[in-house]
CSV table of C-alpha atoms and ligand atoms in Angstrom, one decimal:
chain,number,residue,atom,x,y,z
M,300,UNK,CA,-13.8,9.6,-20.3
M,301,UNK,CA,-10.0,8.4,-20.9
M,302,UNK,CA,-8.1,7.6,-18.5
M,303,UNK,CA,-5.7,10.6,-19.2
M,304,UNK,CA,-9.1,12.5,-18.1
M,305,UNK,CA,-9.7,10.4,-15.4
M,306,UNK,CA,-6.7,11.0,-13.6
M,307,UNK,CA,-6.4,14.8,-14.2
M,308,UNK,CA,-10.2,14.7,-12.5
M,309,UNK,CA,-8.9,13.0,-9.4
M,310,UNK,CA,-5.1,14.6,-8.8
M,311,UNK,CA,-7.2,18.1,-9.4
M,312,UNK,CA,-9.1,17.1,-5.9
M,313,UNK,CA,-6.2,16.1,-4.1
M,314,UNK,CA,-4.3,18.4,-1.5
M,315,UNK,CA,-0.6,18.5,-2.5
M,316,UNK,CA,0.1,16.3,0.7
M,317,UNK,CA,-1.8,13.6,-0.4
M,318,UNK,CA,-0.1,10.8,-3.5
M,319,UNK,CA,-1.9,9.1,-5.4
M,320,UNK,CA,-1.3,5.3,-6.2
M,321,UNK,CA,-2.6,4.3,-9.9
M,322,UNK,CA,-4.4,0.9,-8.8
M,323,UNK,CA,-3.6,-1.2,-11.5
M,324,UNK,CA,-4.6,-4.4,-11.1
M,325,UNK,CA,-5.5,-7.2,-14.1
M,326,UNK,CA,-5.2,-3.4,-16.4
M,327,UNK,CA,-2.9,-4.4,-19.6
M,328,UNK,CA,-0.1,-2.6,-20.2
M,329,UNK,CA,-1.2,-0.3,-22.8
M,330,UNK,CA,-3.9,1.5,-19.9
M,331,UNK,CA,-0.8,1.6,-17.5
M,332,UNK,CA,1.5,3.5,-20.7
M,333,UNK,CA,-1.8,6.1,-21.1
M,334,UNK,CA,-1.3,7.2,-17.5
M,335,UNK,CA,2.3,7.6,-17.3
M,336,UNK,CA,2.2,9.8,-20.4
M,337,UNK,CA,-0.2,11.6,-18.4
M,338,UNK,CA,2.2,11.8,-16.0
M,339,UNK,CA,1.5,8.9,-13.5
M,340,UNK,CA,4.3,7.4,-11.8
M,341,UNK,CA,3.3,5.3,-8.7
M,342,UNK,CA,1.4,2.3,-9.5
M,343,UNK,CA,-0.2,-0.4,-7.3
M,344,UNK,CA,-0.8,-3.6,-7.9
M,345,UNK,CA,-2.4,-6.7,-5.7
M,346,UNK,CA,-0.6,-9.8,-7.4
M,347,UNK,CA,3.3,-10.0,-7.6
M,348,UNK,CA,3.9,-12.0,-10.6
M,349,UNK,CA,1.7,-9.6,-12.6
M,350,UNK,CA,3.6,-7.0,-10.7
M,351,UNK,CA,6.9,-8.1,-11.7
M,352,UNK,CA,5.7,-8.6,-15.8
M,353,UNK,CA,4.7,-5.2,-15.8
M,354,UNK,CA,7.9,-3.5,-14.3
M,355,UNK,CA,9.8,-5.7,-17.0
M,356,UNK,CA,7.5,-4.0,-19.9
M,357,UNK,CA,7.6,-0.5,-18.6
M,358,UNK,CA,9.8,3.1,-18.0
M,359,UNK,CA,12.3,2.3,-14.7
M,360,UNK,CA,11.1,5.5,-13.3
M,361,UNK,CA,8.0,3.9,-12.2
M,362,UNK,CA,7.6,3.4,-8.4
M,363,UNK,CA,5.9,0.4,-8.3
M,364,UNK,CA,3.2,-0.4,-5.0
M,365,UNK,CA,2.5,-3.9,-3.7
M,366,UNK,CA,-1.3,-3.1,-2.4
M,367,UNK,CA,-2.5,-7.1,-1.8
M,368,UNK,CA,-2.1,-9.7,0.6
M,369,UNK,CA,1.7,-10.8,0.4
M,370,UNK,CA,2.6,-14.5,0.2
M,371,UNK,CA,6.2,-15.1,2.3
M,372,UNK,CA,7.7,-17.4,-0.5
M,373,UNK,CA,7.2,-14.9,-3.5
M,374,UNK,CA,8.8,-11.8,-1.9
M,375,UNK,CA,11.7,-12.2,-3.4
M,376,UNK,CA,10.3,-12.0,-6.8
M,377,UNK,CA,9.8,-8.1,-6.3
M,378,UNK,CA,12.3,-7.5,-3.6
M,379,UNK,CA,14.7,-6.2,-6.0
M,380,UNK,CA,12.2,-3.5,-7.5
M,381,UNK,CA,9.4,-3.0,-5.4
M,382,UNK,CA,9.1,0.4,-3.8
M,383,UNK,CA,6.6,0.3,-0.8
M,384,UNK,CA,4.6,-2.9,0.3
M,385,UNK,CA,1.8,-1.9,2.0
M,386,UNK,CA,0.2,-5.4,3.6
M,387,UNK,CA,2.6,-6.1,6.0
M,388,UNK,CA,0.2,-7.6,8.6
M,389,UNK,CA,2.9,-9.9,10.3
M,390,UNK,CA,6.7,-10.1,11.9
M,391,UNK,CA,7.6,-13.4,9.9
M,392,UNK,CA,6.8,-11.9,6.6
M,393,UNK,CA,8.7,-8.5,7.7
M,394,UNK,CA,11.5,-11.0,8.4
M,395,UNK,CA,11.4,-12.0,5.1
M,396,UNK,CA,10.8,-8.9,3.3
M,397,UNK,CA,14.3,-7.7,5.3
M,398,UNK,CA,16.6,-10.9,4.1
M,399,UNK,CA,15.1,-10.5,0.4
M,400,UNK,CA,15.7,-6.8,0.6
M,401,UNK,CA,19.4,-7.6,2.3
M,402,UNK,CA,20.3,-9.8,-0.7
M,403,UNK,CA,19.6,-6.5,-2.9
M,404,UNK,CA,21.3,-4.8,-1.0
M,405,UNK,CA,18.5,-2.1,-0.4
M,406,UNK,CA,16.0,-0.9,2.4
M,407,UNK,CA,12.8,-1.6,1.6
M,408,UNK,CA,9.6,0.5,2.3
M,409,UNK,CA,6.7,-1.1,4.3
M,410,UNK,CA,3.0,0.0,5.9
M,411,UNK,CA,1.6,-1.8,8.7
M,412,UNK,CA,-1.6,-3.4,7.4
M,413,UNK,CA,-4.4,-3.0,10.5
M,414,UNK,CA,-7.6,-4.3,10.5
M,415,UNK,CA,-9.9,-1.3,10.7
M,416,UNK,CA,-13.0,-3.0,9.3
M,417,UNK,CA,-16.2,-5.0,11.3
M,418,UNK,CA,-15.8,-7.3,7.9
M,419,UNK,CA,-14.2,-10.3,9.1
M,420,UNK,CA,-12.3,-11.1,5.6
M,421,UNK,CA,-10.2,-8.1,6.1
M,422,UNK,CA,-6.5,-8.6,6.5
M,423,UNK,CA,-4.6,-6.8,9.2
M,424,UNK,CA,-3.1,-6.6,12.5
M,425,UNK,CA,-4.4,-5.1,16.0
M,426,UNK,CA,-2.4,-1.8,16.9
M,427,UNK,CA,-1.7,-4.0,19.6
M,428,UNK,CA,0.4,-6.5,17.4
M,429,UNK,CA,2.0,-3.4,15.5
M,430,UNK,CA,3.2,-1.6,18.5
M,431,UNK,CA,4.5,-4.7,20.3
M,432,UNK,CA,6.5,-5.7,17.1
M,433,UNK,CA,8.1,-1.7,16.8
M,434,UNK,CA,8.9,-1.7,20.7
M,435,UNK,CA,10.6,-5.1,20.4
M,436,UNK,CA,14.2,-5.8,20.5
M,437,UNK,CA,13.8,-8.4,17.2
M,438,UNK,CA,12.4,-5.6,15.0
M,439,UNK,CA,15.7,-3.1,15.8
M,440,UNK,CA,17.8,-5.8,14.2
M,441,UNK,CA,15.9,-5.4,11.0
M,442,UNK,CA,18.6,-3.3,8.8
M,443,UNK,CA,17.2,-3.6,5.6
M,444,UNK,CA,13.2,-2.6,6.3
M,445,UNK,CA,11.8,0.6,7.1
M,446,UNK,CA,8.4,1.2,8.3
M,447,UNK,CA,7.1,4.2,7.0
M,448,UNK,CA,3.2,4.0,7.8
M,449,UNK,CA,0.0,2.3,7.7
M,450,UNK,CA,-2.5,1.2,5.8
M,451,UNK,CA,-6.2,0.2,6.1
M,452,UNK,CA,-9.7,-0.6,4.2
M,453,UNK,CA,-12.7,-0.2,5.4
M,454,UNK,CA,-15.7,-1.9,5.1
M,455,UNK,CA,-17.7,-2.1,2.0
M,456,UNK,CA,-20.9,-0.5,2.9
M,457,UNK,CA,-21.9,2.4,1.5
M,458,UNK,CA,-22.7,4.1,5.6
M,459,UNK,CA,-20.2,7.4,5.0
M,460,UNK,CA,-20.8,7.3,9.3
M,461,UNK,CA,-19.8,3.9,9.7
M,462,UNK,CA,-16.6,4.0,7.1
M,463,UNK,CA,-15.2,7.4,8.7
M,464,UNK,CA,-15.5,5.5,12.1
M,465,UNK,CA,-13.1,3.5,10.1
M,466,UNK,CA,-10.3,5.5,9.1
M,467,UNK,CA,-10.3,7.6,12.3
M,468,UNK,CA,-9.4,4.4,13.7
M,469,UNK,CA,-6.3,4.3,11.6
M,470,UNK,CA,-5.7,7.8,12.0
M,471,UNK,CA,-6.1,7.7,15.5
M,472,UNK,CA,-3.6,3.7,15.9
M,473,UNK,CA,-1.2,6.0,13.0
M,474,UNK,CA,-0.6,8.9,16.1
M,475,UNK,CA,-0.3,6.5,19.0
M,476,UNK,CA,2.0,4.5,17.2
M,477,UNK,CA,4.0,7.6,16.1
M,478,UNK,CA,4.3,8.6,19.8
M,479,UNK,CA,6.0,5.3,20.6
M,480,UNK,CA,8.8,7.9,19.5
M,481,UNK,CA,11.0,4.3,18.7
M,482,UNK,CA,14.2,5.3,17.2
M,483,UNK,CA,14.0,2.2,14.2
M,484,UNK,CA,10.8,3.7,12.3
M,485,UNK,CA,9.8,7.4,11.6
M,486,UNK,CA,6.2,7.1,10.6
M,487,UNK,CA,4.5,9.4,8.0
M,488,UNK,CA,2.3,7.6,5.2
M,489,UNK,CA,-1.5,6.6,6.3
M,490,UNK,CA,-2.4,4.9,3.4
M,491,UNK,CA,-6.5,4.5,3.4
M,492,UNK,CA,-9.0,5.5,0.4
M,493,UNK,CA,-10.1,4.2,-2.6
M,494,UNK,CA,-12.3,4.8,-5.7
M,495,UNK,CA,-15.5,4.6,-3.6
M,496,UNK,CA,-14.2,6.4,-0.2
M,497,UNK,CA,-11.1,8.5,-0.7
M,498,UNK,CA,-12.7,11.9,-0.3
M,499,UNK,CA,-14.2,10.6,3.4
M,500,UNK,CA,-10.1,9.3,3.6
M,501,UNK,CA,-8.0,12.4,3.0
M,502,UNK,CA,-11.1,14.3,5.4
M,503,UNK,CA,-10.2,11.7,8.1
M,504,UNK,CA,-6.3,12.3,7.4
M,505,UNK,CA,-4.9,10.2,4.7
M,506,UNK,CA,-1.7,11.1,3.2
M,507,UNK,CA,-2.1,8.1,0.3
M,508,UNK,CA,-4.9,6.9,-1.4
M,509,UNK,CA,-4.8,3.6,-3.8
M,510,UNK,CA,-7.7,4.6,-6.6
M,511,UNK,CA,-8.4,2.2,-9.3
M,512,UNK,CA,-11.7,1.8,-10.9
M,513,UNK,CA,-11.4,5.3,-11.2
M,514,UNK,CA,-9.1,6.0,-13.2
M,515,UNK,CA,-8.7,3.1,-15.7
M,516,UNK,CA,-12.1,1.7,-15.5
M,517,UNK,CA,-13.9,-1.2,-13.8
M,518,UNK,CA,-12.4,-4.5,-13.3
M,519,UNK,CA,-13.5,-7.9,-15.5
M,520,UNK,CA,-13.2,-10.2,-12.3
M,521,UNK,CA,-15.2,-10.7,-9.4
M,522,UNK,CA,-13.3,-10.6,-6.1
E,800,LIG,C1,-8.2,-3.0,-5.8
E,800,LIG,C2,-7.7,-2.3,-4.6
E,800,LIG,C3,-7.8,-0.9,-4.5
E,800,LIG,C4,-8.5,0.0,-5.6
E,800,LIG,O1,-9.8,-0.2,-5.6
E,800,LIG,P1,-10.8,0.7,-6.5
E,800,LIG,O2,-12.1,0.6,-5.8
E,800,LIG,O3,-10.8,0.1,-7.9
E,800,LIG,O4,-10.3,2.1,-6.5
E,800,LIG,C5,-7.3,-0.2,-3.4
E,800,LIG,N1,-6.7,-0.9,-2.4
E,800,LIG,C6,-6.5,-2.3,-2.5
E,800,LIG,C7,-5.8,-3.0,-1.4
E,800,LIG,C8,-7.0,-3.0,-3.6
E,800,LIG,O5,-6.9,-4.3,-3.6
């Protein structure tokens, strides 16, 4: 099937509340261009220099996702663009992503990364680490970030029992951190489900789900 076909399968699944993220990654150009004509506008991708040559090639109405593990020193290669960053597992690189965004003069979007998998190569924080950094006086001085969310993966088994365990976690850290009620951050995205998992995601309450094989195809890399 194309990848015009693809998509239309998937978004014809979705409830309205839910947005899709086009997954991207190591996909050349011309597979990103069949998707926007199809209508696709939010892409994610896991590397930020191949993030950064694709927003130079394509339409400036794309939003474009930063889905992987974020270095510190090469946020400010997409700080200018990028619209939601959805590893942020730590307060030094949310400093960071806040003085890059500050040079821009813009607010940048950000999830909370949390560990909600038993795999130990998962990045994330505890809900511990992410409520103590909202709740502190350090985060209220950040201007120029704005926490919108979190985001998870589970592990990669295929036990459906074992990976909704999984994103109820999320769900359930997404609420308790949303009752902190702290006046800096107004949380609404839960970004959790991919190809394999995102119906068992949008049935445990997730509002975003980051699909790639999907849509344009398996990948030519091993992970
Ligand atoms: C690659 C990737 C995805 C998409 O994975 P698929 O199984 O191809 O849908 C989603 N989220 C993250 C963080 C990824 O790195």
């Amino acid at each position: 099937m194309s990848i015009k076909e693809n998509l239309n399968n998937i978004k014809a699944k979705l409830p309205e509340h839910v947005t899709l993220v086009a997954v991207s990654k190591t996909k050349p150009v011309s597979d990103l261009m069949e998707a926007y004509e199809a209508g696709q506008r939010i892409f994610g991708e896991n590397k930020i220099q191949e993030m950064v040559e694709k927003y130079q090639d394509m339409p400036k109405d794309i939003e474009w996702h930063m889905i992987g593990h974020v270095q510190r020193n090469k946020v400010k290669y997409m700080a200018e663009f990028v619209s939601l960053i959805h590893g942020v597992d730590n307060y030094k690189l949310l400093k960071e992503i806040n003085k890059q965004a500050k040079k821009h003069n813009r607010v940048i979007d950000c999830l909370f990364q949390l560990k909600i998998a038993s795999e130990d190569s998962k990045f994330g924080m505890s809900f511990e680490e992410a409520s103590e950094i909202i709740q502190s006086e350090k985060f209220s001085e950040l201007k120029n970030i704005n926490v919108v969310g979190v985001m998870g993966m589970a592990t990669f088994t295929t036990d459906e029992n074992q990976i909704t365990k999984e994103f109820n976690r999320l769900k359930f850290a997404f609420e308790a951190l949303k009752a902190l009620q702290t006046q800096y951050c107004s949380l609404k995205t839960i970004s959790m489900g991919m190809s394999g998992d995102f119906p068992l995601a949008i049935a445990a309450g997730s509002t975003m789900i980051r699909v790639g094989s999907s849509i344009f195809g398996s990948r030519n890399y091993t992970n």
